[in-house]
Amino acid sequence: MYVKALLALTCAGQFMVLLDNTIVGAALPDMQQRLHTGLTGLQWIVDAYVLLVAMLLLSGGVFADRFGRRRVFLAGVVVLTAASVVCALAPSIGWLIAGRVLQGVGAAALSPASLALLTAAYPVPGERVRAIGLWAGFSGLGLAAGPLVGGMLVESFGWPAIFLVNVPIGAVLLLAGLRVLKESRNPGAPPIDVPGTVLSAAGVGAVTYGLIEGGSRGWTSPLILGSFTAGLVLLAAFVVVEARVPTPMLPLRLFRQRLFTVSNTAMVVVGFALMGSSFFFSQFFVYVQDTSILVAGLRTLPVSLAMVIVSPYAGRLAARYGFRVVVSIGLALAGLGLLALGFVHADTGYGNVWWRLAVAGIGFALTMSPLTGAAIQAVSPQEGGLASGVSSTTRQIGAVLGVAVLGAIVHMQESGGASFESGLNNAFLAAGAVTLACSMFTGLWLTAARTPRGARAEQSGGQAVSERPLTAPPSRLTSPSLSDCCDTWDR
């Protein structure tokens, strides 16, 4: 009875995280009108959340193992729920962005703690596989529900309603969690890498600031040039620190494995293209094709539905045909779908739009699980959970950069006198071109490096690294991550 209740609670917690990740996109047009903000403000509304999740996700898993998974899960629920109230009551764009930062902190605690609780409650591998599959499948409905639920709530009550929906979910989770959940922890968990966490967050944040604000403040202004310089210096300091601390949050030696490096590079591109293009979907339908917010939410569904339907088969296809083949085909499909969206205009009928969204969604669905599986396979079994967490983090970093860079493209087009529609076309074309280039990159390099048998056995903890893409067994999920929601559908 306990494990069933725990499964329900962890599923609901991850559902809350993923719903919040997609529901905001449907509300962006209404936020822009009611808060009197421009494209830059909308970029910060999205990136403030994603940036904090990206930078704290690895530390969140370690924090849960070290200080108690129940405690961190419930703390994540409290922070995410309270932050949602702050967002809903925000009187200005500044308060809303602050609330989104707090939401990101809560999500970065709640998500890894939910999977850590689940894996600890199912010690038998076979039962754990089924439990994680249910966790991923149910919570993954948040991806598909976000645009539809968001459109309905915004159309009826305005954008604050998309945040208030978290309040009853959070209240039920908190009350039930206090009564049902049992504490568990890993006494051998490594200490938290505070310098690495701070430097990475500050470095990526500074670069993101420059990318988002550069269009309005001027790319050569001292503030923007200073932010880029500070970001690069902080990231360089992060690399130096990670190479010297005894327990780094990101062991740089992992990147000596070509398979690990290439898979995470490709994951950055996936996050860049998927999140960067998704940021504009609802805006395209509302501002270019003049639909209502509800209709816009409905029209974006082919992307998320395609991902929900195809994701369960991605790992199986990769195990049969090889992750290089499946990932390269997936990236090519995603790139072609985005390129096709670059030629959609105000008078293009929806019958000639939805399939472009679906093709992009199918392509992205084919890439995420195999890329994480490839990263896991490049490291030792004891580091599989860390590899999964790094894969999720790189995707989130790509998402931050995608919203910033594609937004900058649209902003520069408008500043040059072009229409918003023309800017969107160029943004989609840029995302598609980058994704297609990445498909060629993975087609050439997404394989395990050829090393002697003995060396390969040593690298993988006594097991030779195969070029055949198998997703990690549940025993490796010692440091759960957001990506596991997608990665475990196929297990």
Short mmCIF file of C-alpha atoms in Angstrom, two decimals:
data_model
loop_
_atom_site.label_atom_id
_atom_site.label_comp_id
_atom_site.label_asym_id
_atom_site.label_seq_id
_atom_site.Cartn_x
_atom_site.Cartn_y
_atom_site.Cartn_z
CA MET A 1 0.00 0.00 0.00
CA TYR A 2 2.84 2.39 0.88
CA VAL A 3 4.68 1.97 -2.41
CA LYS A 4 1.47 2.53 -4.39
CA ALA A 5 0.77 5.75 -2.48
CA LEU A 6 4.38 6.82 -2.99
CA LEU A 7 4.12 6.10 -6.71
CA ALA A 8 1.00 8.26 -6.96
CA LEU A 9 2.63 11.14 -5.07
CA THR A 10 5.86 11.11 -7.07
CA CYS A 11 3.92 10.93 -10.33
CA ALA A 12 1.82 13.91 -9.31
CA GLY A 13 4.93 15.83 -8.29
CA GLN A 14 6.66 15.30 -11.61
CA PHE A 15 3.41 16.05 -13.45
CA MET A 16 3.35 19.41 -11.66
CA VAL A 17 6.91 20.16 -12.79
CA LEU A 18 6.31 19.24 -16.43
CA LEU A 19 2.94 20.97 -16.61
CA ASP A 20 4.57 24.17 -15.39
CA ASN A 21 7.27 23.73 -18.01
CA THR A 22 4.81 23.79 -20.94
CA ILE A 23 1.74 25.67 -19.74
CA VAL A 24 3.49 29.05 -19.75
CA GLY A 25 3.94 29.04 -23.53
CA ALA A 26 0.18 29.28 -24.07
CA ALA A 27 -0.04 32.34 -21.81
CA LEU A 28 2.78 34.42 -23.32
CA PRO A 29 0.56 36.48 -25.65
CA ASP A 30 -1.80 37.38 -22.79
CA MET A 31 1.16 38.23 -20.54
CA GLN A 32 2.57 40.51 -23.19
CA GLN A 33 -0.70 42.43 -23.49
CA ARG A 34 -1.61 42.67 -19.80
CA LEU A 35 1.87 43.30 -18.42
CA HIS A 36 2.77 45.69 -21.27
CA THR A 37 6.06 43.95 -21.92
CA GLY A 38 7.95 43.18 -25.10
CA LEU A 39 9.73 40.14 -26.44
CA THR A 40 12.62 40.61 -24.02
CA GLY A 41 10.28 40.36 -21.03
CA LEU A 42 8.72 37.17 -22.38
CA GLN A 43 12.17 35.66 -22.84
CA TRP A 44 12.99 36.31 -19.20
CA ILE A 45 9.69 34.81 -18.04
CA VAL A 46 10.68 31.52 -19.69
CA ASP A 47 14.44 31.57 -19.16
CA ALA A 48 14.32 32.58 -15.49
CA TYR A 49 12.68 29.24 -14.74
CA VAL A 50 14.68 27.07 -17.15
CA LEU A 51 18.02 28.60 -16.11
CA LEU A 52 17.52 27.77 -12.44
CA VAL A 53 16.39 24.23 -13.25
CA ALA A 54 19.42 23.71 -15.47
CA MET A 55 21.92 25.00 -12.93
CA LEU A 56 20.48 23.32 -9.81
CA LEU A 57 19.32 19.98 -11.19
CA LEU A 58 22.56 18.06 -10.51
CA SER A 59 22.89 19.57 -7.04
CA GLY A 60 19.23 18.82 -6.33
CA GLY A 61 19.78 15.08 -6.72
CA VAL A 62 22.83 15.13 -4.44
CA PHE A 63 20.99 17.34 -1.94
CA ALA A 64 18.11 14.84 -1.77
CA ASP A 65 20.43 11.87 -1.26
CA ARG A 66 22.44 13.68 1.39
CA PHE A 67 19.77 15.46 3.46
CA GLY A 68 16.73 13.26 2.94
CA ARG A 69 14.61 12.60 -0.14
CA ARG A 70 11.28 13.10 1.64
CA ARG A 71 12.45 16.39 3.12
CA VAL A 72 13.72 17.72 -0.20
CA PHE A 73 10.61 16.52 -2.07
CA LEU A 74 8.28 18.31 0.34
CA ALA A 75 10.47 21.41 0.38
CA GLY A 76 10.34 21.46 -3.43
CA VAL A 77 6.54 21.22 -3.31
CA VAL A 78 6.32 24.11 -0.84
CA VAL A 79 8.68 26.35 -2.80
CA LEU A 80 7.07 25.60 -6.17
CA THR A 81 3.56 26.16 -4.80
CA ALA A 82 4.45 29.37 -2.96
CA ALA A 83 6.32 30.66 -6.00
CA SER A 84 3.27 29.94 -8.16
CA VAL A 85 1.20 32.19 -5.87
CA VAL A 86 3.85 34.91 -6.23
CA CYS A 87 3.65 34.57 -10.01
CA ALA A 88 -0.15 34.69 -10.06
CA LEU A 89 -0.26 37.82 -7.89
CA ALA A 90 2.67 39.54 -9.61
CA PRO A 91 1.77 43.20 -10.27
CA SER A 92 4.64 43.69 -12.71
CA ILE A 93 7.01 41.83 -14.99
CA GLY A 94 9.78 42.09 -12.38
CA TRP A 95 7.73 40.29 -9.73
CA LEU A 96 6.71 37.64 -12.23
CA ILE A 97 10.33 36.93 -13.18
CA ALA A 98 11.26 36.71 -9.49
CA GLY A 99 8.45 34.21 -8.98
CA ARG A 100 9.69 32.18 -11.95
CA VAL A 101 13.17 32.05 -10.40
CA LEU A 102 11.66 30.61 -7.21
CA GLN A 103 9.65 28.14 -9.27
CA GLY A 104 12.87 26.94 -10.88
CA VAL A 105 14.43 26.38 -7.46
CA GLY A 106 11.41 24.35 -6.35
CA ALA A 107 11.34 22.27 -9.53
CA ALA A 108 15.08 21.55 -9.28
CA ALA A 109 14.47 20.09 -5.81
CA LEU A 110 11.17 18.33 -6.45
CA SER A 111 12.01 16.52 -9.69
CA PRO A 112 15.14 14.57 -8.70
CA ALA A 113 13.78 13.91 -5.20
CA SER A 114 10.60 12.36 -6.64
CA LEU A 115 12.55 9.84 -8.69
CA ALA A 116 15.00 9.20 -5.83
CA LEU A 117 12.07 8.31 -3.53
CA LEU A 118 10.64 6.01 -6.18
CA THR A 119 13.86 4.14 -6.92
CA ALA A 120 14.53 3.66 -3.19
CA ALA A 121 11.04 2.20 -2.67
CA TYR A 122 11.49 -0.40 -5.45
CA PRO A 123 14.74 -2.29 -4.76
CA VAL A 124 13.84 -5.18 -7.11
CA PRO A 125 15.04 -4.21 -10.62
CA GLY A 126 12.03 -5.59 -12.50
CA GLU A 127 9.52 -3.84 -10.25
CA ARG A 128 11.57 -0.66 -10.41
CA VAL A 129 11.45 -0.66 -14.21
CA ARG A 130 7.66 -0.89 -14.20
CA ALA A 131 7.33 1.77 -11.51
CA ILE A 132 9.60 4.21 -13.34
CA GLY A 133 7.67 3.52 -16.55
CA LEU A 134 4.40 4.44 -14.81
CA TRP A 135 6.05 7.50 -13.26
CA ALA A 136 7.33 8.70 -16.60
CA GLY A 137 4.16 7.92 -18.54
CA PHE A 138 1.75 9.58 -16.13
CA SER A 139 3.86 12.61 -15.32
CA GLY A 140 4.70 12.99 -19.02
CA LEU A 141 1.06 13.80 -19.65
CA GLY A 142 1.96 17.21 -18.30
CA LEU A 143 3.85 17.86 -21.53
CA ALA A 144 0.75 17.28 -23.64
CA ALA A 145 -1.70 18.86 -21.20
CA GLY A 146 0.22 22.14 -20.86
CA PRO A 147 -0.79 23.88 -24.11
CA LEU A 148 -4.43 22.77 -23.90
CA VAL A 149 -4.93 23.50 -20.19
CA GLY A 150 -3.04 26.76 -20.54
CA GLY A 151 -5.15 27.90 -23.44
CA MET A 152 -8.40 27.11 -21.63
CA LEU A 153 -7.35 28.84 -18.39
CA VAL A 154 -5.99 31.94 -20.09
CA GLU A 155 -9.03 32.27 -22.34
CA SER A 156 -11.38 32.04 -19.34
CA PHE A 157 -9.51 33.74 -16.50
CA GLY A 158 -6.32 35.35 -17.82
CA TRP A 159 -2.67 34.36 -17.44
CA PRO A 160 -2.54 34.30 -13.58
CA ALA A 161 -4.76 31.19 -13.66
CA ILE A 162 -1.99 29.05 -15.15
CA PHE A 163 -0.01 29.49 -11.92
CA LEU A 164 -2.93 29.15 -9.53
CA VAL A 165 -3.59 25.65 -10.89
CA ASN A 166 -0.47 24.58 -8.98
CA VAL A 167 -1.95 25.59 -5.61
CA PRO A 168 -4.47 22.75 -5.13
CA ILE A 169 -2.00 20.22 -6.58
CA GLY A 170 0.72 21.44 -4.24
CA ALA A 171 -1.59 21.46 -1.19
CA VAL A 172 -2.67 17.86 -1.79
CA LEU A 173 0.93 16.76 -2.37
CA LEU A 174 2.12 18.44 0.83
CA LEU A 175 -0.64 17.05 3.08
CA ALA A 176 -0.44 13.56 1.61
CA GLY A 177 3.37 13.59 1.61
CA LEU A 178 3.57 14.55 5.28
CA ARG A 179 1.28 11.67 6.12
CA VAL A 180 2.50 8.97 3.74
CA LEU A 181 6.14 9.42 2.75
CA LYS A 182 8.96 7.83 4.71
CA GLU A 183 12.40 9.37 4.89
CA SER A 184 15.34 7.82 3.06
CA ARG A 185 18.84 9.04 2.26
CA ASN A 186 22.19 7.90 0.98
CA PRO A 187 24.82 8.28 3.73
CA GLY A 188 27.57 7.92 1.13
CA ALA A 189 26.35 10.79 -1.04
CA PRO A 190 29.11 13.22 -2.02
CA PRO A 191 29.20 16.75 -0.63
CA ILE A 192 27.53 19.47 -2.65
CA ASP A 193 29.85 21.36 -4.97
CA VAL A 194 28.88 24.89 -3.93
CA PRO A 195 31.62 26.75 -5.88
CA GLY A 196 30.84 24.81 -9.06
CA THR A 197 27.10 25.42 -8.72
CA VAL A 198 27.53 29.16 -8.11
CA LEU A 199 30.08 29.68 -10.91
CA SER A 200 28.06 27.72 -13.49
CA ALA A 201 24.83 29.54 -12.65
CA ALA A 202 26.50 32.95 -12.71
CA GLY A 203 28.40 32.23 -15.94
CA VAL A 204 25.45 30.92 -17.92
CA GLY A 205 23.25 33.63 -16.43
CA ALA A 206 25.62 36.38 -17.56
CA VAL A 207 25.81 35.03 -21.10
CA THR A 208 22.02 34.67 -21.18
CA TYR A 209 21.61 38.26 -20.00
CA GLY A 210 23.78 39.48 -22.85
CA LEU A 211 21.86 37.45 -25.44
CA ILE A 212 18.43 38.56 -24.24
CA GLU A 213 19.20 42.22 -23.54
CA GLY A 214 21.60 42.77 -26.44
CA GLY A 215 18.84 43.40 -28.95
CA SER A 216 17.32 46.26 -26.97
CA ARG A 217 20.44 47.75 -25.34
CA GLY A 218 22.78 47.40 -28.31
CA TRP A 219 25.22 44.58 -28.95
CA THR A 220 28.22 46.85 -28.54
CA SER A 221 27.05 48.63 -25.40
CA PRO A 222 29.45 48.38 -22.41
CA LEU A 223 26.84 46.54 -20.32
CA ILE A 224 26.29 43.81 -22.92
CA LEU A 225 29.98 43.40 -23.75
CA GLY A 226 30.68 43.30 -20.03
CA SER A 227 28.07 40.61 -19.46
CA PHE A 228 29.56 38.42 -22.18
CA THR A 229 33.06 38.94 -20.83
CA ALA A 230 31.97 38.20 -17.25
CA GLY A 231 30.12 35.09 -18.40
CA LEU A 232 33.15 33.70 -20.22
CA VAL A 233 35.44 34.47 -17.27
CA LEU A 234 33.05 32.79 -14.81
CA LEU A 235 32.69 29.72 -17.03
CA ALA A 236 36.48 29.49 -17.36
CA ALA A 237 36.74 29.70 -13.57
CA PHE A 238 34.12 26.94 -13.35
CA VAL A 239 36.29 24.67 -15.52
CA VAL A 240 39.36 25.38 -13.37
CA VAL A 241 37.47 24.72 -10.13
CA GLU A 242 35.87 21.52 -11.42
CA ALA A 243 39.30 20.20 -12.40
CA ARG A 244 40.66 20.72 -8.88
CA VAL A 245 37.88 19.98 -6.36
CA PRO A 246 37.75 16.38 -5.05
CA THR A 247 34.00 15.91 -5.73
CA PRO A 248 33.00 18.13 -8.68
CA MET A 249 29.38 18.46 -9.74
CA LEU A 250 30.59 17.89 -13.31
CA PRO A 251 33.67 15.63 -13.55
CA LEU A 252 35.49 16.96 -16.63
CA ARG A 253 37.18 13.60 -17.21
CA LEU A 254 33.86 12.27 -18.50
CA PHE A 255 34.30 14.45 -21.58
CA ARG A 256 37.40 12.48 -22.57
CA GLN A 257 34.95 9.89 -23.86
CA ARG A 258 33.91 10.88 -27.35
CA LEU A 259 30.53 9.20 -26.99
CA PHE A 260 29.79 11.26 -23.86
CA THR A 261 30.96 14.54 -25.40
CA VAL A 262 29.12 14.11 -28.70
CA SER A 263 25.85 12.99 -27.07
CA ASN A 264 25.81 15.97 -24.69
CA THR A 265 26.72 18.39 -27.47
CA ALA A 266 23.79 17.07 -29.47
CA MET A 267 21.56 17.37 -26.38
CA VAL A 268 22.41 21.07 -26.16
CA VAL A 269 21.20 21.44 -29.75
CA VAL A 270 18.01 19.50 -28.97
CA GLY A 271 17.21 21.83 -26.06
CA PHE A 272 18.16 24.86 -28.14
CA ALA A 273 15.92 24.00 -31.09
CA LEU A 274 12.99 22.48 -29.18
CA MET A 275 12.58 25.10 -26.47
CA GLY A 276 13.67 28.00 -28.64
CA SER A 277 11.09 27.20 -31.33
CA SER A 278 8.34 26.23 -28.84
CA PHE A 279 8.69 29.68 -27.29
CA PHE A 280 7.18 31.14 -30.49
CA PHE A 281 4.48 28.60 -31.38
CA SER A 282 1.58 30.26 -29.55
CA GLN A 283 2.82 33.72 -30.53
CA PHE A 284 2.80 32.68 -34.18
CA PHE A 285 -0.80 31.53 -34.08
CA VAL A 286 -2.02 34.53 -32.05
CA TYR A 287 -0.06 37.39 -33.66
CA VAL A 288 0.52 36.08 -37.18
CA GLN A 289 -2.55 33.95 -37.86
CA ASP A 290 -4.85 35.96 -35.56
CA THR A 291 -6.33 33.06 -33.57
CA SER A 292 -7.54 33.09 -29.99
CA ILE A 293 -5.22 31.92 -27.22
CA LEU A 294 -7.30 28.74 -26.75
CA VAL A 295 -7.13 27.89 -30.44
CA ALA A 296 -3.39 28.60 -30.40
CA GLY A 297 -2.96 26.14 -27.54
CA LEU A 298 -4.89 23.49 -29.43
CA ARG A 299 -2.90 24.07 -32.59
CA THR A 300 0.44 23.51 -30.85
CA LEU A 301 -0.61 20.06 -29.64
CA PRO A 302 0.89 18.07 -32.57
CA VAL A 303 4.39 18.68 -31.18
CA SER A 304 3.75 17.43 -27.65
CA LEU A 305 1.41 14.62 -28.73
CA ALA A 306 3.97 13.36 -31.23
CA MET A 307 6.60 13.31 -28.50
CA VAL A 308 4.32 11.48 -26.06
CA ILE A 309 3.38 8.85 -28.67
CA VAL A 310 6.81 8.27 -30.22
CA SER A 311 9.04 8.50 -27.12
CA PRO A 312 8.19 4.99 -25.84
CA TYR A 313 9.63 3.50 -29.02
CA ALA A 314 12.81 5.57 -29.27
CA GLY A 315 14.93 3.39 -27.00
CA ARG A 316 13.74 0.19 -28.65
CA LEU A 317 14.61 1.51 -32.08
CA ALA A 318 18.01 2.64 -30.83
CA ALA A 319 18.71 -0.78 -29.31
CA ARG A 320 17.86 -2.42 -32.62
CA TYR A 321 19.43 -0.08 -35.16
CA GLY A 322 22.04 1.82 -33.17
CA PHE A 323 21.82 5.18 -31.48
CA ARG A 324 23.81 6.89 -34.24
CA VAL A 325 21.20 5.94 -36.85
CA VAL A 326 18.16 6.77 -34.74
CA VAL A 327 19.52 10.05 -33.35
CA SER A 328 20.71 11.26 -36.76
CA ILE A 329 17.37 10.45 -38.37
CA GLY A 330 15.53 12.11 -35.48
CA LEU A 331 17.60 15.28 -35.71
CA ALA A 332 17.14 15.35 -39.49
CA LEU A 333 13.35 15.06 -39.11
CA ALA A 334 13.28 17.75 -36.42
CA GLY A 335 15.42 20.03 -38.58
CA LEU A 336 13.25 19.49 -41.65
CA GLY A 337 10.10 20.16 -39.62
CA LEU A 338 11.52 23.43 -38.30
CA LEU A 339 12.74 24.46 -41.75
CA ALA A 340 9.25 23.79 -43.09
CA LEU A 341 7.81 26.03 -40.34
CA GLY A 342 10.09 28.78 -41.63
CA PHE A 343 7.91 28.98 -44.76
CA VAL A 344 4.54 29.23 -42.99
CA HIS A 345 2.75 32.58 -43.32
CA ALA A 346 -0.39 34.33 -42.10
CA ASP A 347 -2.56 32.86 -44.85
CA THR A 348 -1.26 29.28 -44.57
CA GLY A 349 -4.11 26.94 -43.66
CA TYR A 350 -3.73 24.82 -40.53
CA GLY A 351 -3.98 21.70 -42.67
CA ASN A 352 -0.62 22.71 -44.08
CA VAL A 353 0.86 23.59 -40.67
CA TRP A 354 0.09 20.76 -38.24
CA TRP A 355 2.17 18.14 -40.06
CA ARG A 356 5.24 20.38 -39.83
CA LEU A 357 4.81 20.56 -36.07
CA ALA A 358 4.26 16.80 -35.89
CA VAL A 359 7.40 16.04 -37.93
CA ALA A 360 9.47 18.22 -35.60
CA GLY A 361 7.92 16.53 -32.55
CA ILE A 362 8.60 13.03 -33.91
CA GLY A 363 12.20 14.00 -34.63
CA PHE A 364 12.83 15.36 -31.15
CA ALA A 365 11.17 12.31 -29.58
CA LEU A 366 13.59 10.04 -31.42
CA THR A 367 16.63 11.87 -30.08
CA MET A 368 16.31 12.46 -26.33
CA SER A 369 16.20 8.93 -24.91
CA PRO A 370 18.95 7.53 -27.20
CA LEU A 371 21.20 10.52 -26.51
CA THR A 372 20.88 10.01 -22.77
CA GLY A 373 21.43 6.27 -23.27
CA ALA A 374 24.59 7.01 -25.25
CA ALA A 375 25.92 9.31 -22.50
CA ILE A 376 25.22 6.67 -19.85
CA GLN A 377 26.87 3.96 -21.89
CA ALA A 378 30.07 6.00 -22.20
CA VAL A 379 30.71 5.94 -18.44
CA SER A 380 31.05 3.31 -15.74
CA PRO A 381 27.92 1.71 -14.27
CA GLN A 382 28.47 3.61 -11.01
CA GLU A 383 28.29 6.93 -12.86
CA GLY A 384 25.20 6.20 -14.94
CA GLY A 385 22.97 8.38 -12.78
CA LEU A 386 25.43 11.25 -13.01
CA ALA A 387 25.59 10.87 -16.80
CA SER A 388 21.79 10.98 -16.98
CA GLY A 389 21.76 14.14 -14.86
CA VAL A 390 24.42 15.80 -17.02
CA SER A 391 22.40 14.92 -20.13
CA SER A 392 19.33 16.57 -18.68
CA THR A 393 21.34 19.61 -17.61
CA THR A 394 22.88 20.11 -21.05
CA ARG A 395 19.41 19.97 -22.60
CA GLN A 396 18.19 22.62 -20.18
CA ILE A 397 21.21 24.82 -20.92
CA GLY A 398 20.42 24.47 -24.62
CA ALA A 399 16.84 25.50 -23.84
CA VAL A 400 18.03 28.65 -22.09
CA LEU A 401 20.25 29.55 -25.05
CA GLY A 402 17.53 28.68 -27.58
CA VAL A 403 15.01 31.13 -26.14
CA ALA A 404 17.72 33.79 -25.89
CA VAL A 405 19.29 33.35 -29.34
CA LEU A 406 16.13 32.81 -31.40
CA GLY A 407 14.52 35.72 -29.56
CA ALA A 408 17.53 37.83 -30.47
CA ILE A 409 17.08 36.88 -34.14
CA VAL A 410 13.44 38.00 -34.09
CA HIS A 411 14.35 41.20 -32.24
CA MET A 412 17.09 42.10 -34.73
CA GLN A 413 14.74 41.49 -37.67
CA GLU A 414 12.12 43.79 -36.16
CA SER A 415 14.74 46.41 -35.34
CA GLY A 416 15.74 46.36 -39.00
CA GLY A 417 12.20 47.12 -40.10
CA ALA A 418 11.04 43.55 -40.84
CA SER A 419 7.70 42.22 -39.61
CA PHE A 420 7.27 39.89 -36.64
CA GLU A 421 6.23 37.18 -39.11
CA SER A 422 9.47 37.57 -41.04
CA GLY A 423 11.46 37.41 -37.80
CA LEU A 424 9.71 34.19 -36.80
CA ASN A 425 10.42 32.65 -40.19
CA ASN A 426 14.11 33.40 -39.82
CA ALA A 427 14.15 32.04 -36.26
CA PHE A 428 12.58 28.75 -37.36
CA LEU A 429 14.98 28.53 -40.30
CA ALA A 430 17.95 29.12 -38.00
CA ALA A 431 16.78 26.45 -35.54
CA GLY A 432 16.20 24.02 -38.40
CA ALA A 433 19.61 24.67 -39.95
CA VAL A 434 21.41 24.14 -36.61
CA THR A 435 19.47 20.91 -36.02
CA LEU A 436 20.22 19.56 -39.50
CA ALA A 437 23.91 20.38 -39.06
CA CYS A 438 23.83 18.49 -35.76
CA SER A 439 22.31 15.45 -37.49
CA MET A 440 25.36 15.30 -39.75
CA PHE A 441 27.61 15.77 -36.72
CA THR A 442 26.07 12.83 -34.87
CA GLY A 443 26.04 10.74 -38.04
CA LEU A 444 29.83 11.07 -38.18
CA TRP A 445 30.81 11.03 -34.51
CA LEU A 446 28.10 9.47 -32.29
CA THR A 447 29.98 6.22 -31.69
CA ALA A 448 32.22 4.89 -28.99
CA ALA A 449 35.88 5.59 -29.63
CA ARG A 450 37.89 2.66 -30.89
CA THR A 451 40.06 1.60 -27.98
CA PRO A 452 41.75 -1.67 -27.05
CA ARG A 453 39.53 -4.17 -25.30
CA GLY A 454 41.40 -3.89 -22.01
CA ALA A 455 41.21 -0.11 -22.02
CA ARG A 456 37.50 -0.17 -22.78
CA ALA A 457 36.90 -2.59 -19.92
CA GLU A 458 38.83 -0.31 -17.58
CA GLN A 459 36.87 2.77 -18.70
CA SER A 460 33.54 1.10 -18.08
CA GLY A 461 34.29 -0.47 -14.72
CA GLY A 462 35.09 -3.89 -16.15
CA GLN A 463 32.50 -3.89 -18.91
CA ALA A 464 33.44 -3.17 -22.49
CA VAL A 465 31.75 -0.09 -23.91
CA SER A 466 29.50 -1.25 -26.71
CA GLU A 467 28.48 0.91 -29.61
CA ARG A 468 25.03 -0.55 -29.34
CA PRO A 469 22.72 1.98 -27.64
CA LEU A 470 21.08 0.55 -24.57
CA THR A 471 19.36 2.81 -22.07
CA ALA A 472 20.64 2.56 -18.54
CA PRO A 473 19.23 -0.10 -16.23
CA PRO A 474 17.40 1.23 -13.21
CA SER A 475 20.31 0.34 -10.92
CA ARG A 476 22.24 3.20 -12.53
CA LEU A 477 19.63 5.82 -11.70
CA THR A 478 21.38 6.93 -8.54
CA SER A 479 21.12 10.62 -9.36
CA PRO A 480 17.71 11.07 -11.02
CA SER A 481 17.08 13.89 -13.42
CA LEU A 482 14.36 15.60 -15.35
CA SER A 483 15.38 13.78 -18.50
CA ASP A 484 14.40 10.46 -16.96
CA CYS A 485 10.76 11.33 -17.57
CA CYS A 486 11.41 10.95 -21.28
CA ASP A 487 14.17 8.38 -20.99
CA THR A 488 12.17 5.77 -19.06
CA TRP A 489 9.12 5.60 -21.35
CA ASP A 490 11.00 3.10 -23.47
CA ARG A 491 12.25 0.84 -20.69
#
